CSV table of C-alpha atoms in Angstrom, one decimal:
chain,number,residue,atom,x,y,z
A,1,UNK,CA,0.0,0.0,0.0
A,2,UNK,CA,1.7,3.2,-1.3
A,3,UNK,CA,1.6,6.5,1.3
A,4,UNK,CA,-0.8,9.0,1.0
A,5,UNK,CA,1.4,11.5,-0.2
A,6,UNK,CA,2.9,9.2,-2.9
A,7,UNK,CA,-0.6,8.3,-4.0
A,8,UNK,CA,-1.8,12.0,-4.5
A,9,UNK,CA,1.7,12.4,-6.1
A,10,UNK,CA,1.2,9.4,-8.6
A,11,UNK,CA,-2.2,10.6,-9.5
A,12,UNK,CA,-1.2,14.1,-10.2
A,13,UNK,CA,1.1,13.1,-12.9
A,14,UNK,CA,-1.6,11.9,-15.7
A,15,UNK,CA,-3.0,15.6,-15.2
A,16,UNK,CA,0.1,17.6,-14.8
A,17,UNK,CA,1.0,15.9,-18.1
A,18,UNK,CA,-2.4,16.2,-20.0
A,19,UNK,CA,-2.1,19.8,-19.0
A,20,UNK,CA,1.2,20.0,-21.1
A,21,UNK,CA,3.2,20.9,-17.9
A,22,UNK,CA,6.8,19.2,-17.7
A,23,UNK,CA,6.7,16.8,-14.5
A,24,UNK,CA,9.6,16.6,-11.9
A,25,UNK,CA,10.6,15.0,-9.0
A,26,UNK,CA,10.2,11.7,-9.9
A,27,UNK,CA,13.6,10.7,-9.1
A,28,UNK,CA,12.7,11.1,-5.3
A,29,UNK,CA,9.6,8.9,-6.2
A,30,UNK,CA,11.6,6.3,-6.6
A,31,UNK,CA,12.9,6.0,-3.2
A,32,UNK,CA,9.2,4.9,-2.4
A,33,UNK,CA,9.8,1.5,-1.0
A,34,UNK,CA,6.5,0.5,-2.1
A,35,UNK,CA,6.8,0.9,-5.4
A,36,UNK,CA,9.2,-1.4,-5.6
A,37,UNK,CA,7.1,-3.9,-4.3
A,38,UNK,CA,4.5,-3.2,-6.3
A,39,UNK,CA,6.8,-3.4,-9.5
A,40,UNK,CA,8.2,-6.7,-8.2
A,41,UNK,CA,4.7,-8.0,-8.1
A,42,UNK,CA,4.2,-7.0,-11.6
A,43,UNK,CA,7.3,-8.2,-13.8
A,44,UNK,CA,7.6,-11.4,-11.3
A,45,UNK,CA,5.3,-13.9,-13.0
A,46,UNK,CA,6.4,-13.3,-16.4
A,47,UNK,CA,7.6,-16.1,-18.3
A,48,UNK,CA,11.3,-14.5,-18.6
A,49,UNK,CA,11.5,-13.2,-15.0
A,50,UNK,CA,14.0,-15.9,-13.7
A,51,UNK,CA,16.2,-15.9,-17.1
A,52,UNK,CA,19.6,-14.6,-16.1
A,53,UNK,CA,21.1,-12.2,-18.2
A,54,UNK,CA,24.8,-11.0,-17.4
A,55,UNK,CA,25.5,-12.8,-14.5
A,56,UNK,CA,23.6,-15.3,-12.5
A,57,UNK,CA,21.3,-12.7,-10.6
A,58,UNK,CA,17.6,-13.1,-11.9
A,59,UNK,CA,14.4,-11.3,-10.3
A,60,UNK,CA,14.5,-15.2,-8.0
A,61,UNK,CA,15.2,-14.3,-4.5
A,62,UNK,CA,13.5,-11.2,-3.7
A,63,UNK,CA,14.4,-9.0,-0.5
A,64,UNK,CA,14.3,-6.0,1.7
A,65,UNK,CA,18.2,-5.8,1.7
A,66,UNK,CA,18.6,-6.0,-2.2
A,67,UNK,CA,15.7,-3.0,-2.9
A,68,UNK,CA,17.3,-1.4,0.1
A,69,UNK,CA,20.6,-1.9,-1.7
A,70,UNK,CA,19.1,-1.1,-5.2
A,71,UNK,CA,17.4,2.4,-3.7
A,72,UNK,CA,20.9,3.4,-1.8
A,73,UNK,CA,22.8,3.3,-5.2
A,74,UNK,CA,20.4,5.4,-7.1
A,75,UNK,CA,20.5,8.3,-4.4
A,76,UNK,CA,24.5,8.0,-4.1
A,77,UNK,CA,24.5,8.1,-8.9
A,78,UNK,CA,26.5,4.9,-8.1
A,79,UNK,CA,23.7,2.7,-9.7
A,80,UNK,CA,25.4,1.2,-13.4
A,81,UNK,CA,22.9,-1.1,-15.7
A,82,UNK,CA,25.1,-3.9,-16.3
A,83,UNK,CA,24.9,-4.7,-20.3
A,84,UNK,CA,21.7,-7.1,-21.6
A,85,UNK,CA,23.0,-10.6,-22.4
A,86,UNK,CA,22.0,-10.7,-26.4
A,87,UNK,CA,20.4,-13.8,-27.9
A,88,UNK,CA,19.2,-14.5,-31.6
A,89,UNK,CA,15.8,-16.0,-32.0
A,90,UNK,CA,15.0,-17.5,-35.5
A,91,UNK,CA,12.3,-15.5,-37.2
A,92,UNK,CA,9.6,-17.1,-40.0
A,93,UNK,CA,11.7,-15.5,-42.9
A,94,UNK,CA,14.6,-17.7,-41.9
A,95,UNK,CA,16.8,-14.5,-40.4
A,96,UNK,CA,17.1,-13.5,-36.5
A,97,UNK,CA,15.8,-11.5,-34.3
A,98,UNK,CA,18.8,-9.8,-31.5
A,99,UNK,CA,17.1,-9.9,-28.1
A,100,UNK,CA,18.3,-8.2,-25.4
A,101,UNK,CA,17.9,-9.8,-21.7
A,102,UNK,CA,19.0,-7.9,-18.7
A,103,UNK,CA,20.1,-8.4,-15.7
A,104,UNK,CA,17.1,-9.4,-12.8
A,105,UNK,CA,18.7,-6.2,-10.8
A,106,UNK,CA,18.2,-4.6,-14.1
A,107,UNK,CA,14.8,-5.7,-14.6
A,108,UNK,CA,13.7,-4.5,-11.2
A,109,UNK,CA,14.8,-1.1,-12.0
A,110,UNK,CA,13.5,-0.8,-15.6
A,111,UNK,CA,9.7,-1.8,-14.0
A,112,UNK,CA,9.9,1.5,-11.8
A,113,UNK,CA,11.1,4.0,-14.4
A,114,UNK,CA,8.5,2.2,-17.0
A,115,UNK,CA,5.6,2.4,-14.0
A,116,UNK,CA,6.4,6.2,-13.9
A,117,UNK,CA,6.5,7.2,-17.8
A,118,UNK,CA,3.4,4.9,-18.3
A,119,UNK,CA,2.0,7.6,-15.9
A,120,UNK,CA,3.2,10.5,-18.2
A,121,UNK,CA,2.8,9.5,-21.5
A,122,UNK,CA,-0.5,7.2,-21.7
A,123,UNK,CA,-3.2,9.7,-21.1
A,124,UNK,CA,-1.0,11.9,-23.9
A,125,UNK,CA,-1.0,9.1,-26.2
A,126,UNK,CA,-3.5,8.8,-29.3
A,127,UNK,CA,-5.7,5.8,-29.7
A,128,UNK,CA,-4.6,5.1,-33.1
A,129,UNK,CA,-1.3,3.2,-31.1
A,130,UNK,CA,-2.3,-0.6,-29.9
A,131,UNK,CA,1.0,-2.3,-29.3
A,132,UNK,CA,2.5,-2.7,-25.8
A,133,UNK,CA,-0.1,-0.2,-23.9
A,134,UNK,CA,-2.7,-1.2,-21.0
A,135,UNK,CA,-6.0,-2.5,-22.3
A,136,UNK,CA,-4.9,-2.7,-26.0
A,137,UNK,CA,-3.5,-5.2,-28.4
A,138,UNK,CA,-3.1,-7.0,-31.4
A,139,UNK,CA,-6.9,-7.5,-31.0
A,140,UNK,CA,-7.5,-3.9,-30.8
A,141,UNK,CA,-5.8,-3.3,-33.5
A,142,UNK,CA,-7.4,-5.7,-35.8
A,143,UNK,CA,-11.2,-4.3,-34.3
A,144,UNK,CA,-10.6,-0.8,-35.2
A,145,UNK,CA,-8.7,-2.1,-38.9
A,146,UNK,CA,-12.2,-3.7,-39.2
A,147,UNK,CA,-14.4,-0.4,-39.2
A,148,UNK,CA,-12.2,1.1,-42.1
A,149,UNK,CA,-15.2,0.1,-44.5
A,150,UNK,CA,-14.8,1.8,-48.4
A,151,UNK,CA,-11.0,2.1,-48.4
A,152,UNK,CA,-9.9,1.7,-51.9
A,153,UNK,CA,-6.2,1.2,-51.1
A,154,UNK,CA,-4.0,0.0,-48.3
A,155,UNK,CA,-0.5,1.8,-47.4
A,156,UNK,CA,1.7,-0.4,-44.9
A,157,UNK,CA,4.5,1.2,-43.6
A,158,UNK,CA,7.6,-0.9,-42.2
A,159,UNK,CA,10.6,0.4,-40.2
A,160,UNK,CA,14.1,-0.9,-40.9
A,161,UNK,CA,15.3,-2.4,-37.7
A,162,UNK,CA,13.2,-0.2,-36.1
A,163,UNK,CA,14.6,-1.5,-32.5
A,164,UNK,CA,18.2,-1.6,-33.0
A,165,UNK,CA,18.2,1.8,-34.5
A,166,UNK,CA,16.2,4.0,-32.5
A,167,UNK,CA,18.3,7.6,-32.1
A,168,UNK,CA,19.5,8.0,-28.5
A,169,UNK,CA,19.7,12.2,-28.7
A,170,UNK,CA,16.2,12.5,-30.2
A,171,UNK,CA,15.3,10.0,-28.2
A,172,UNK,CA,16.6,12.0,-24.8
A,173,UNK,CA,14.9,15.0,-26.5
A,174,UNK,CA,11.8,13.7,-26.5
A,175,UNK,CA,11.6,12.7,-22.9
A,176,UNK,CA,12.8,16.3,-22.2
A,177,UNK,CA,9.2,17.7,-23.8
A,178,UNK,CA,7.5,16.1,-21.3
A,179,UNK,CA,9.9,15.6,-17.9
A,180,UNK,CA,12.0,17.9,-16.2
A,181,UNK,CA,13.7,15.7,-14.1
A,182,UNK,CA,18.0,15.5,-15.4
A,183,UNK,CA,18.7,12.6,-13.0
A,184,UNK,CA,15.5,10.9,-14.5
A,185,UNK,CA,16.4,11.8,-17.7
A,186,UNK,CA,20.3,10.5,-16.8
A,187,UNK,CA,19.1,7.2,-15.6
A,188,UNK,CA,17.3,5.8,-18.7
A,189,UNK,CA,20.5,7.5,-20.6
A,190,UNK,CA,22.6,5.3,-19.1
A,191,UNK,CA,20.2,2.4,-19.3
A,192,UNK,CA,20.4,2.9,-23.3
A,193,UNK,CA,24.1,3.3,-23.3
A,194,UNK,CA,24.5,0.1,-21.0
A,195,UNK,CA,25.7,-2.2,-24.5
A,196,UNK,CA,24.8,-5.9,-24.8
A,197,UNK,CA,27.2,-8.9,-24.3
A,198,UNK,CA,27.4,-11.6,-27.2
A,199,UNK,CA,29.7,-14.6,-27.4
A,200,UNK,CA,31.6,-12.9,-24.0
A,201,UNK,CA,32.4,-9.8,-26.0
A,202,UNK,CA,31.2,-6.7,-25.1
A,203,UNK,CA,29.4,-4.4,-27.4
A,204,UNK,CA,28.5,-0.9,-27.3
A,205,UNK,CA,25.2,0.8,-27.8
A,206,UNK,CA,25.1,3.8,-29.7
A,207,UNK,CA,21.8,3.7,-31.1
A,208,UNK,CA,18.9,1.2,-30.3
A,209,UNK,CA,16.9,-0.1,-27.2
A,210,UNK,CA,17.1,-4.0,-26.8
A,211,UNK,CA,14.2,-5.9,-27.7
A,212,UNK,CA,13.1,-7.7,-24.8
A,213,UNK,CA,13.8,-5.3,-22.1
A,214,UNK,CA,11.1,-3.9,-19.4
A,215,UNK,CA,11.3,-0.1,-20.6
A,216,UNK,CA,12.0,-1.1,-24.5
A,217,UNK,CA,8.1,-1.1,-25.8
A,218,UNK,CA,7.4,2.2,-23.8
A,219,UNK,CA,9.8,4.0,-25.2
A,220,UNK,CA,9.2,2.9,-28.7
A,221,UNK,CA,5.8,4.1,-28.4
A,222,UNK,CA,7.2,7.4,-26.8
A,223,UNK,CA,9.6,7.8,-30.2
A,224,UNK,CA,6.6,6.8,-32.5
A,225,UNK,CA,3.9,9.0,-31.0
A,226,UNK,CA,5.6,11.4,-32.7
A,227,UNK,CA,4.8,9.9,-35.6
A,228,UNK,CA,1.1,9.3,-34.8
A,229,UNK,CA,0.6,12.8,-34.3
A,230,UNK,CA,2.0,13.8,-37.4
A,231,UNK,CA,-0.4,11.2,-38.9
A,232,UNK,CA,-3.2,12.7,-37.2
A,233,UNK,CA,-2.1,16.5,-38.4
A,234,UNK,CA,-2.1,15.2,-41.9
A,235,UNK,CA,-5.4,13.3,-41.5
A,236,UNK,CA,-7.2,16.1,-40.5
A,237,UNK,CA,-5.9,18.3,-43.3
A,238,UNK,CA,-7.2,16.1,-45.8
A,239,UNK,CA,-10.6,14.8,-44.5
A,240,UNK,CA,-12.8,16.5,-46.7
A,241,UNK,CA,-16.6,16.1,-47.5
A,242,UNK,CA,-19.6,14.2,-45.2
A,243,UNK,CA,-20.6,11.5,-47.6
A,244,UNK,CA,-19.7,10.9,-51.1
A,245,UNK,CA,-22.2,12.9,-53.8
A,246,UNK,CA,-25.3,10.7,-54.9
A,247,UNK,CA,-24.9,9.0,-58.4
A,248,UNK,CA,-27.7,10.6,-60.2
A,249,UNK,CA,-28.7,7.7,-62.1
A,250,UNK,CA,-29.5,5.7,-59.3
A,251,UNK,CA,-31.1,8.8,-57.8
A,252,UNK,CA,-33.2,9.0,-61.2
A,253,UNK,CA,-34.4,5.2,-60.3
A,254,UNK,CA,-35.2,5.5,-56.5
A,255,UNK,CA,-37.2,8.7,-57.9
A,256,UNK,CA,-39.0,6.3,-60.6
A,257,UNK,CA,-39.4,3.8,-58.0
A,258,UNK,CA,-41.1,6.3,-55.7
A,259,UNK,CA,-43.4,7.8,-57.9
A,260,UNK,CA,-44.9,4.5,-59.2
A,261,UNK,CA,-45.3,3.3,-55.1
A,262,UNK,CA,-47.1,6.5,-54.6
A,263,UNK,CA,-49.3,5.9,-57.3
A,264,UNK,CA,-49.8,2.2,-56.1
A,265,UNK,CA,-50.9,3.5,-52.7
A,266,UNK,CA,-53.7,6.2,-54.6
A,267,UNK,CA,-54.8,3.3,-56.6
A,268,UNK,CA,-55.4,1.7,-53.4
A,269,UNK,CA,-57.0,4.6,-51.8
A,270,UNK,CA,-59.8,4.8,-54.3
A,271,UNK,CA,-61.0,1.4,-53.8
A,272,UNK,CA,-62.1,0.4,-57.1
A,273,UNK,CA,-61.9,-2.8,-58.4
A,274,UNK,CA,-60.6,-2.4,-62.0
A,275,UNK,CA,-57.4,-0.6,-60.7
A,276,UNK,CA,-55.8,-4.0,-59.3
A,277,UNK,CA,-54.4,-4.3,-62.6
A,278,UNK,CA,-52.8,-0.7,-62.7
A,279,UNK,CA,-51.1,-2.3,-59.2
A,280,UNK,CA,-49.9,-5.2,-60.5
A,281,UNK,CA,-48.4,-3.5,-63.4
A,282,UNK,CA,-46.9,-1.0,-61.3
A,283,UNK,CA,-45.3,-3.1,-59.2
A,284,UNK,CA,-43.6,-5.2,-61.8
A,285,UNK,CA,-42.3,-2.3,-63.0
A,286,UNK,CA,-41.1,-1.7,-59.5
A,287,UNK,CA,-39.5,-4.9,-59.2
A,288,UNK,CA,-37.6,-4.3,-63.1
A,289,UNK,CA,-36.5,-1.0,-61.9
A,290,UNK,CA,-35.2,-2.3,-58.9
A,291,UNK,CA,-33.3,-4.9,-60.5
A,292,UNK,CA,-31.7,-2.1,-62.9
A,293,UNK,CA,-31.0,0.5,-59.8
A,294,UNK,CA,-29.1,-2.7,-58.1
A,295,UNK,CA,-26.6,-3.0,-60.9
A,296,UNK,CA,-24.8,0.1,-60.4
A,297,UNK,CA,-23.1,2.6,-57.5
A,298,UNK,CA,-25.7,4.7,-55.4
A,299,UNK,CA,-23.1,7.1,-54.5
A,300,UNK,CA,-20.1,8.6,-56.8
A,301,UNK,CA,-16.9,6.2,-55.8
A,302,UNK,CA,-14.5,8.8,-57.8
A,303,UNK,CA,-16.2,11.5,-55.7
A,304,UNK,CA,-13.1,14.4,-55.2
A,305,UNK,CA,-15.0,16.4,-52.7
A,306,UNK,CA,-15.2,13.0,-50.3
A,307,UNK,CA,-12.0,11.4,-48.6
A,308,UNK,CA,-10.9,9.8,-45.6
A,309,UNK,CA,-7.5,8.9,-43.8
A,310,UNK,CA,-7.2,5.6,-41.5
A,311,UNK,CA,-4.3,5.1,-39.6
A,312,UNK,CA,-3.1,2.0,-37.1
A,313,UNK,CA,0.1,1.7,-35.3
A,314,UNK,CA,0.9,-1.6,-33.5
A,315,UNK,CA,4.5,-0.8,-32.3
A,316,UNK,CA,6.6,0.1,-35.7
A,317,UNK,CA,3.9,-2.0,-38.0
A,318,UNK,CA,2.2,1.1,-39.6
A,319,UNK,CA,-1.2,0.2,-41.9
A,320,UNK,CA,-2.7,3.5,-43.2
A,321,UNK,CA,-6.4,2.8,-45.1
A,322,UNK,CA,-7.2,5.3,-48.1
A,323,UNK,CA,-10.4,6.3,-49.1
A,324,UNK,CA,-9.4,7.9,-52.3
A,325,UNK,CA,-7.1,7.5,-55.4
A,326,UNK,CA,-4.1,5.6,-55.8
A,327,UNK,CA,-2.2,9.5,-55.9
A,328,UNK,CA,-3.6,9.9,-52.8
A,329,UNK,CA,-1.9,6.9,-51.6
A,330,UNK,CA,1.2,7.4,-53.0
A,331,UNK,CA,1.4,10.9,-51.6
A,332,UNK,CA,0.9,9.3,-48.1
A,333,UNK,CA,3.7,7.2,-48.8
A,334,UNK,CA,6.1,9.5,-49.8
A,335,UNK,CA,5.1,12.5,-46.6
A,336,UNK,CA,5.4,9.7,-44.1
A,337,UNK,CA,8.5,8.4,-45.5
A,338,UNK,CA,10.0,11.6,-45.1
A,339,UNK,CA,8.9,12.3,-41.5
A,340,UNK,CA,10.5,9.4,-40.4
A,341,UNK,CA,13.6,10.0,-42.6
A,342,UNK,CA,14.1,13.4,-41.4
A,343,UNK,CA,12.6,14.0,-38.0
A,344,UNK,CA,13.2,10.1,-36.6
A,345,UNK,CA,16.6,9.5,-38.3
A,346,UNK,CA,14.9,5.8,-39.1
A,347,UNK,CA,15.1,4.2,-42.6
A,348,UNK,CA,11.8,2.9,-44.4
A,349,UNK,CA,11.9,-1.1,-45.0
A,350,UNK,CA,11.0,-1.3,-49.0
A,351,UNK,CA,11.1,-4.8,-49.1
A,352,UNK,CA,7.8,-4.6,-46.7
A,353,UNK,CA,6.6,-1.3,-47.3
A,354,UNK,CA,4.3,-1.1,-50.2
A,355,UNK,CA,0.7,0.2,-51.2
A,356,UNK,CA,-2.0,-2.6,-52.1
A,357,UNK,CA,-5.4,-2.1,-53.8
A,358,UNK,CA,-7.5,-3.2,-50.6
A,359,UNK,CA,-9.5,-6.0,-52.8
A,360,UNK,CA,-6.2,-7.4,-53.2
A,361,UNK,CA,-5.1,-7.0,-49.6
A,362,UNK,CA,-2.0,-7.2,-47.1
A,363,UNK,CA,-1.0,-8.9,-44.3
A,364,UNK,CA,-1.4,-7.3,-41.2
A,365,UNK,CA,-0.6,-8.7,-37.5
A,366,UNK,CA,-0.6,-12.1,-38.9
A,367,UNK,CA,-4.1,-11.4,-40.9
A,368,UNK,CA,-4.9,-10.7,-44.4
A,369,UNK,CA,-6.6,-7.3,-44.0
A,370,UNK,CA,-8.8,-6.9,-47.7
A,371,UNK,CA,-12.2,-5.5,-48.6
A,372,UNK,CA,-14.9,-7.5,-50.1
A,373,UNK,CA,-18.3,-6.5,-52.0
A,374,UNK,CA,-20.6,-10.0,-51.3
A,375,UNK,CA,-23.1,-7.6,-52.8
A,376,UNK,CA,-26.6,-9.1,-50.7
A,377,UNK,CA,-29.6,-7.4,-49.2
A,378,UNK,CA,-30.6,-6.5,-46.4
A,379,UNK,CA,-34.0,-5.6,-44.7
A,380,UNK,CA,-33.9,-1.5,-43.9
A,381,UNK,CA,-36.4,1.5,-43.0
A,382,UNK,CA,-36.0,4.1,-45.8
A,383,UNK,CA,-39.0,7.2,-45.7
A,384,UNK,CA,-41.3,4.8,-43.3
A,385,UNK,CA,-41.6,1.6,-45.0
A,386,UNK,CA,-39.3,-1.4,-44.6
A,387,UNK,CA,-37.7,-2.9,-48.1
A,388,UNK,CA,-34.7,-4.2,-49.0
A,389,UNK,CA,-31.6,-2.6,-49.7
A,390,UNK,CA,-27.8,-3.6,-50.6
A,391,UNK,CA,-25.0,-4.0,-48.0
A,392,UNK,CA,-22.7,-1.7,-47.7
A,393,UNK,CA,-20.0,-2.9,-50.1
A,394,UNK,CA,-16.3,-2.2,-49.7
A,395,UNK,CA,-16.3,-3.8,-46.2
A,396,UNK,CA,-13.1,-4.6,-44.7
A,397,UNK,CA,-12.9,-8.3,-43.7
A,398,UNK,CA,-9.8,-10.2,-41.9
A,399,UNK,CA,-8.6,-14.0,-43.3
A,400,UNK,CA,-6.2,-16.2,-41.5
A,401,UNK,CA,-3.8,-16.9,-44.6
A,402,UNK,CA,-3.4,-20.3,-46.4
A,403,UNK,CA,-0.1,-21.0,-45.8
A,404,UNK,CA,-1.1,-20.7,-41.9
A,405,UNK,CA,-4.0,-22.9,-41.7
A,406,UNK,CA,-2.2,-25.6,-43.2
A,407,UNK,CA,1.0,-25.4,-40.8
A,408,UNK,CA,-1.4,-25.1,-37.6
A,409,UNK,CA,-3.1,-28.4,-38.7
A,410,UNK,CA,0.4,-30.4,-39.7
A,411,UNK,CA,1.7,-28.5,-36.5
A,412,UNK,CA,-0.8,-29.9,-34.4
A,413,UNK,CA,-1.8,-32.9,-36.1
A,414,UNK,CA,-5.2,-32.5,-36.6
A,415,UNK,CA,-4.7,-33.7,-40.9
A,416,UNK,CA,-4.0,-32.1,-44.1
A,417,UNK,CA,-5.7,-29.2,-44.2
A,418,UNK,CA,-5.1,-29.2,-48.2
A,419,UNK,CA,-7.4,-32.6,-48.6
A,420,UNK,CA,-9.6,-31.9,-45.4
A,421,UNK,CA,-8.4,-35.1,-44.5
A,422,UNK,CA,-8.0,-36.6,-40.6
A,423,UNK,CA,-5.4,-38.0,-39.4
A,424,UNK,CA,-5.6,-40.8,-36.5
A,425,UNK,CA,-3.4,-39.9,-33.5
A,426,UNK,CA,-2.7,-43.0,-31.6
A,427,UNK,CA,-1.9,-41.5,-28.5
């Protein structure tokens, strides 16, 4: 249980940093004995928590003395990150992955400063940002990617060793917005600068935060808001129009359609018994003009005055939805490109970065993100009455990818997925 001064201190930060303020003293928060507790609690159960990283000292053991210890070094500046132990996990594509696993002493330390920022930074960050943040995820992501319906083409947006080459000084510069705090500041500096150990060889860091440390995913969401916002500026720019201009030939059809219902319904009114011919012939004109007004667009879908920006960010996977032309997509392309060039000093993967027509599709978070027209009614109340109407076409829909289904089955022996044939396990 925190003090009662810690805990009004904690809760002031989300405001003092929605207000735009600079937040200090969170060094001295540190020396809050509870907090370490609580971050213990937190990081223990995960799955690496008892992995050793330079050393033999994992998060396995807990104690008063060693926080005690821990807390004493940090108020003497005598506290050093010891470098992150680097492994290489194979990735689909047959190349590696480096990650980075630090020290449990390490670990314990990285919880607390990552506690704090999460303070600072999640009520500033946007909602278009899913990966590595409290009550979002890959799910999230996937949900909102679903509600992008009438995008015409898909821009996905991959950062070269996005990880490994993360700029330390803008990095540094970018905590300074938002903290006022140099021994703060001086503490994840050094935590960057710690290097990584690989065959007993030490390495320096000069650019990067290791994958697979505490702190790592917060502050590659911190780097990339900025690219969110700048996202967000340019999606607000060019959001133009409320709904896309009716196509007047279909207009000219629902109008025919309409008029010959009305007529039906005076017909009717008059009570008479020759005019139940006039009705049937009406409404088999209905019917033919219905079947004419379903062959083509009600609205304009080259409509210049009506466009639309959607934007997703799951750590550095970036999948921006177009509702417009293929210039429009391209220009996207090249402005974001050049933020992150210029103002991130990060390089643009082109051997993953591409624009896709969304009925072809992409893979997204392990999906296949593409739109579909199935083109089927449904029942809907237009001007009173119900009647049946087209779906809305263009919907964005999500498929688990060949390839996959098939390795899940032979992976898990449930058949071949190819033939839809079992196979008996004898077990």
């Amino acid at each position: 249980m925190l003090p009662d001064r810690v805990s009004r201190r904690l809760k002031a930060l989300p405001e003092i940093s929605n207000a735009g303020k600079r937040v200090n003293g969170l060094f001295r928060l540190m020396e809050t004995l509870d907090l370490w507790q609580e971050a213990y609690a937190k990081i223990y159960p995960n799955k690496g928590a008892t992995t050793p990283g330079v050393g033999a000292v994992t998060l396995d053991g807990f104690s008063m003395e060693r926080v005690a210890n821990l807390m004493e070094l940090l108020k003497a500046d005598q506290y050093r990150p010891k470098p992150v132990r680097r492994v290489l996990i194979p990735k689909a594509n047959g190349k590696t992955r480096p990650l980075g696993v630090p020290s449990g002493d390490d670990k314990h330390v990285q919880e607390v400063v990552r506690f704090l920022l999460e303070l600072i930074y999640e009520p500033v960050f946007l909602d278009y940002s899913h990966g590595f943040r409290p009550k979002k995820s890959c799910h999230t992501a996937l949900k909102a990617i679903e509600r992008w319906d009438g995008v015409k083409w898909l821009v996905e947006v991959d950062i070269q060793g996005f990880f490994d080459n993360i700029d330390h000084d803008i990095m540094i510069k970018l905590l300074e917005k938002k903290i006022d705090d140099k021994r703060f500041i001086a503490l994840i500096k050094a935590m960057l600068k710690a290097g990584y150990m690989e065959d007993w060889k030490f390495h320096g860091t000069y650019s990067g935060t290791p994958q697979g440390g505490v702190l790592s995913p917060l502050l590659a969401n911190i780097y990339l808001h900025e690219l969110d916002k700048f996202v967000e500026e340019m999606k607000d720019k060019v959001d133009t129009g409320r709904t896309r201009a009716i196509n007047p030939e279909y207009q000219r059809y629902t109008n025919r359609i309409y008029n010959r219902r009305k007529q039906i319904q005076q017909l009717l009114d008059t009570g008479k018994s020759h005019s139940a011919s006039d009705v049937m012939r009406r409404k088999l004109e209905i019917r033919k003009l219905d079947i004419a007004r379903q062959t083509i667009p009600s609205v304009v879908l080259t409509d210049i005055t009506y466009r639309r920006w959607h934007y997703c960010r799951y750590a550095d996977d970036t999948l921006i939805g177009i509702v417009g032309s293929k210039d429009d997509a391209e220009h996207v392309m090249a402005q974001v490109k050049e933020f992150i060039q210029k103002h991130l000093n990060l390089e643009i993967a082109a051997e993953t970065s591409r624009i896709s027509h969304a009925k072809e599709g992409t893979l997204c978070l392990g999906y296949e993100v593409l739109t579909i027209s199935a083109g089927k009614l449904v029942r809907a109340r237009r001007r009173g009455r119900v009647t049946l109407c087209r779906a809305v076409n263009a919907r964005v829909r999500l498929r688990i990818p060949e390839g996959k289904r098939g390795k899940c089955c032979q992976k898990n022996g449930y058949g071949h997925y190819a033939t839809l044939q079992t196979v008996h396990r004898p077990a």
